[in-house]
Amino acid sequence: MFANRNGAFRQILPAALALVGTAASFALTAAPVRAASGPFYSATLTRPMEGQQKLVQKGLLWKCEGAQCSAGRDTSRPVIVCARLAQKVGPVARFATPQGELAAEDLARCNEAAAG
């Protein structure tokens, strides 16, 4: 009788561990999605836009009001994202991510796209 209980325990334990592992992995992967859904990039334009505007540049949704624009995260480097925005709206005075602002030389490269 003890052997049957031990055999049942050996069958149930892996299934329970698999269920707990699956639930934990879903919980861990869902948390970053919520955190990444807010604005990631912020930009200050040299020429303010009229009112609130939304624009899409290379699949990235920008929300702008006046001279301030923000967008979610993209897979490209920040200077590339800045250049794409500058192509659409003109020169950018400031461009930042949570890691900090673009350096002056990167901002100059970004604004070359606005001239071209």
PDB file of C-alpha atoms in Angstrom:
ATOM      1  CA  MET A   1       0.000   0.000   0.000  1.00  0.00           C
ATOM      2  CA  PHE A   2       2.868   2.349   0.775  1.00  0.00           C
ATOM      3  CA  ALA A   3       4.331   1.520  -2.636  1.00  0.00           C
ATOM      4  CA  ASN A   4       1.146   2.712  -4.378  1.00  0.00           C
ATOM      5  CA  ARG A   5       1.219   6.020  -2.522  1.00  0.00           C
ATOM      6  CA  ASN A   6       4.868   6.502  -3.368  1.00  0.00           C
ATOM      7  CA  GLY A   7       4.167   5.745  -7.049  1.00  0.00           C
ATOM      8  CA  ALA A   8       1.269   8.207  -7.146  1.00  0.00           C
ATOM      9  CA  PHE A   9       3.432  10.863  -5.508  1.00  0.00           C
ATOM     10  CA  ARG A  10       6.117  10.320  -8.136  1.00  0.00           C
ATOM     11  CA  GLN A  11       3.542  10.884 -10.872  1.00  0.00           C
ATOM     12  CA  ILE A  12       1.894  13.931  -9.321  1.00  0.00           C
ATOM     13  CA  LEU A  13       5.075  15.761  -8.277  1.00  0.00           C
ATOM     14  CA  PRO A  14       6.443  16.396 -11.813  1.00  0.00           C
ATOM     15  CA  ALA A  15       3.031  17.563 -13.014  1.00  0.00           C
ATOM     16  CA  ALA A  16       2.695  19.950 -10.067  1.00  0.00           C
ATOM     17  CA  LEU A  17       6.209  21.313 -10.598  1.00  0.00           C
ATOM     18  CA  ALA A  18       5.499  21.827 -14.302  1.00  0.00           C
ATOM     19  CA  LEU A  19       2.304  23.706 -13.489  1.00  0.00           C
ATOM     20  CA  VAL A  20       4.039  25.959 -10.953  1.00  0.00           C
ATOM     21  CA  GLY A  21       6.918  26.608 -13.382  1.00  0.00           C
ATOM     22  CA  THR A  22       4.541  27.509 -16.189  1.00  0.00           C
ATOM     23  CA  ALA A  23       2.546  29.885 -13.986  1.00  0.00           C
ATOM     24  CA  ALA A  24       5.734  31.556 -12.763  1.00  0.00           C
ATOM     25  CA  SER A  25       7.082  32.021 -16.286  1.00  0.00           C
ATOM     26  CA  PHE A  26       3.819  33.620 -17.435  1.00  0.00           C
ATOM     27  CA  ALA A  27       3.890  35.992 -14.469  1.00  0.00           C
ATOM     28  CA  LEU A  28       7.492  37.011 -15.152  1.00  0.00           C
ATOM     29  CA  THR A  29       6.991  37.602 -18.877  1.00  0.00           C
ATOM     30  CA  ALA A  30       3.757  39.563 -18.452  1.00  0.00           C
ATOM     31  CA  ALA A  31       5.281  42.119 -16.075  1.00  0.00           C
ATOM     32  CA  PRO A  32       7.782  43.655 -18.567  1.00  0.00           C
ATOM     33  CA  VAL A  33       5.045  44.047 -21.169  1.00  0.00           C
ATOM     34  CA  ARG A  34       3.069  46.274 -18.838  1.00  0.00           C
ATOM     35  CA  ALA A  35       6.160  48.261 -17.915  1.00  0.00           C
ATOM     36  CA  ALA A  36       7.178  48.792 -21.549  1.00  0.00           C
ATOM     37  CA  SER A  37       3.772  50.033 -22.671  1.00  0.00           C
ATOM     38  CA  GLY A  38       4.296  53.641 -21.500  1.00  0.00           C
ATOM     39  CA  PRO A  39       6.343  56.342 -23.231  1.00  0.00           C
ATOM     40  CA  PHE A  40      10.019  55.501 -23.752  1.00  0.00           C
ATOM     41  CA  TYR A  41      11.243  58.300 -26.020  1.00  0.00           C
ATOM     42  CA  SER A  42      10.652  61.984 -25.377  1.00  0.00           C
ATOM     43  CA  ALA A  43      11.496  64.788 -27.768  1.00  0.00           C
ATOM     44  CA  THR A  44      11.270  68.553 -27.777  1.00  0.00           C
ATOM     45  CA  LEU A  45      10.744  70.052 -31.215  1.00  0.00           C
ATOM     46  CA  THR A  46      12.214  73.362 -32.357  1.00  0.00           C
ATOM     47  CA  ARG A  47       8.904  74.217 -34.072  1.00  0.00           C
ATOM     48  CA  PRO A  48       5.835  73.407 -31.971  1.00  0.00           C
ATOM     49  CA  MET A  49       2.949  71.574 -33.620  1.00  0.00           C
ATOM     50  CA  GLU A  50      -0.597  72.886 -33.463  1.00  0.00           C
ATOM     51  CA  GLY A  51      -2.697  71.104 -30.866  1.00  0.00           C
ATOM     52  CA  GLN A  52      -2.452  67.397 -30.176  1.00  0.00           C
ATOM     53  CA  GLN A  53      -1.271  65.238 -33.039  1.00  0.00           C
ATOM     54  CA  LYS A  54      -0.495  61.573 -33.499  1.00  0.00           C
ATOM     55  CA  LEU A  55       1.836  60.411 -36.215  1.00  0.00           C
ATOM     56  CA  VAL A  56       3.353  57.092 -37.186  1.00  0.00           C
ATOM     57  CA  GLN A  57       6.932  56.916 -38.403  1.00  0.00           C
ATOM     58  CA  LYS A  58       8.297  53.466 -39.361  1.00  0.00           C
ATOM     59  CA  GLY A  59       5.650  51.749 -37.239  1.00  0.00           C
ATOM     60  CA  LEU A  60       6.291  53.847 -34.117  1.00  0.00           C
ATOM     61  CA  LEU A  61       3.358  55.917 -32.821  1.00  0.00           C
ATOM     62  CA  TRP A  62       4.341  59.415 -31.713  1.00  0.00           C
ATOM     63  CA  LYS A  63       1.984  61.560 -29.631  1.00  0.00           C
ATOM     64  CA  CYS A  64       2.777  65.249 -29.846  1.00  0.00           C
ATOM     65  CA  GLU A  65       1.328  68.322 -28.197  1.00  0.00           C
ATOM     66  CA  GLY A  66       2.962  71.648 -28.923  1.00  0.00           C
ATOM     67  CA  ALA A  67       6.716  71.114 -28.861  1.00  0.00           C
ATOM     68  CA  GLN A  68       6.595  67.911 -26.756  1.00  0.00           C
ATOM     69  CA  CYS A  69       6.438  64.441 -28.330  1.00  0.00           C
ATOM     70  CA  SER A  70       6.606  60.967 -26.809  1.00  0.00           C
ATOM     71  CA  ALA A  71       6.564  57.401 -28.100  1.00  0.00           C
ATOM     72  CA  GLY A  72       6.920  53.825 -26.927  1.00  0.00           C
ATOM     73  CA  ARG A  73      10.074  51.774 -27.301  1.00  0.00           C
ATOM     74  CA  ASP A  74      11.474  50.775 -30.702  1.00  0.00           C
ATOM     75  CA  THR A  75      14.213  48.299 -31.626  1.00  0.00           C
ATOM     76  CA  SER A  76      16.370  50.901 -33.406  1.00  0.00           C
ATOM     77  CA  ARG A  77      19.103  52.972 -31.782  1.00  0.00           C
ATOM     78  CA  PRO A  78      17.859  56.283 -30.302  1.00  0.00           C
ATOM     79  CA  VAL A  79      19.731  58.429 -32.868  1.00  0.00           C
ATOM     80  CA  ILE A  80      17.960  56.544 -35.693  1.00  0.00           C
ATOM     81  CA  VAL A  81      14.555  56.970 -34.031  1.00  0.00           C
ATOM     82  CA  CYS A  82      15.313  60.679 -33.574  1.00  0.00           C
ATOM     83  CA  ALA A  83      16.297  61.038 -37.245  1.00  0.00           C
ATOM     84  CA  ARG A  84      13.054  59.392 -38.369  1.00  0.00           C
ATOM     85  CA  LEU A  85      11.064  61.809 -36.224  1.00  0.00           C
ATOM     86  CA  ALA A  86      13.057  64.790 -37.537  1.00  0.00           C
ATOM     87  CA  GLN A  87      12.311  63.717 -41.129  1.00  0.00           C
ATOM     88  CA  LYS A  88       8.622  63.940 -40.344  1.00  0.00           C
ATOM     89  CA  VAL A  89       8.353  67.014 -38.082  1.00  0.00           C
ATOM     90  CA  GLY A  90      11.552  69.017 -38.536  1.00  0.00           C
ATOM     91  CA  PRO A  91      14.515  69.725 -36.260  1.00  0.00           C
ATOM     92  CA  VAL A  92      14.582  68.339 -32.731  1.00  0.00           C
ATOM     93  CA  ALA A  93      15.926  70.456 -29.849  1.00  0.00           C
ATOM     94  CA  ARG A  94      16.103  67.596 -27.314  1.00  0.00           C
ATOM     95  CA  PHE A  95      15.738  63.811 -27.545  1.00  0.00           C
ATOM     96  CA  ALA A  96      15.847  61.494 -24.530  1.00  0.00           C
ATOM     97  CA  THR A  97      15.290  57.922 -23.375  1.00  0.00           C
ATOM     98  CA  PRO A  98      15.124  56.648 -19.782  1.00  0.00           C
ATOM     99  CA  GLN A  99      18.914  56.165 -20.060  1.00  0.00           C
ATOM    100  CA  GLY A 100      19.458  59.882 -20.715  1.00  0.00           C
ATOM    101  CA  GLU A 101      19.561  62.521 -23.434  1.00  0.00           C
ATOM    102  CA  LEU A 102      21.248  62.210 -26.813  1.00  0.00           C
ATOM    103  CA  ALA A 103      24.748  63.649 -26.920  1.00  0.00           C
ATOM    104  CA  ALA A 104      25.227  66.870 -28.909  1.00  0.00           C
ATOM    105  CA  GLU A 105      26.915  65.079 -31.841  1.00  0.00           C
ATOM    106  CA  ASP A 106      24.108  62.487 -32.018  1.00  0.00           C
ATOM    107  CA  LEU A 107      21.495  65.245 -31.910  1.00  0.00           C
ATOM    108  CA  ALA A 108      23.304  66.966 -34.796  1.00  0.00           C
ATOM    109  CA  ARG A 109      23.207  63.681 -36.777  1.00  0.00           C
ATOM    110  CA  CYS A 110      19.518  63.398 -35.960  1.00  0.00           C
ATOM    111  CA  ASN A 111      18.790  66.878 -37.280  1.00  0.00           C
ATOM    112  CA  GLU A 112      20.681  66.231 -40.529  1.00  0.00           C
ATOM    113  CA  ALA A 113      17.688  64.074 -41.474  1.00  0.00           C
ATOM    114  CA  ALA A 114      15.388  67.091 -41.106  1.00  0.00           C
ATOM    115  CA  ALA A 115      17.460  69.080 -43.598  1.00  0.00           C
ATOM    116  CA  GLY A 116      17.624  66.256 -46.146  1.00  0.00           C
TER     117      GLY A 116
END
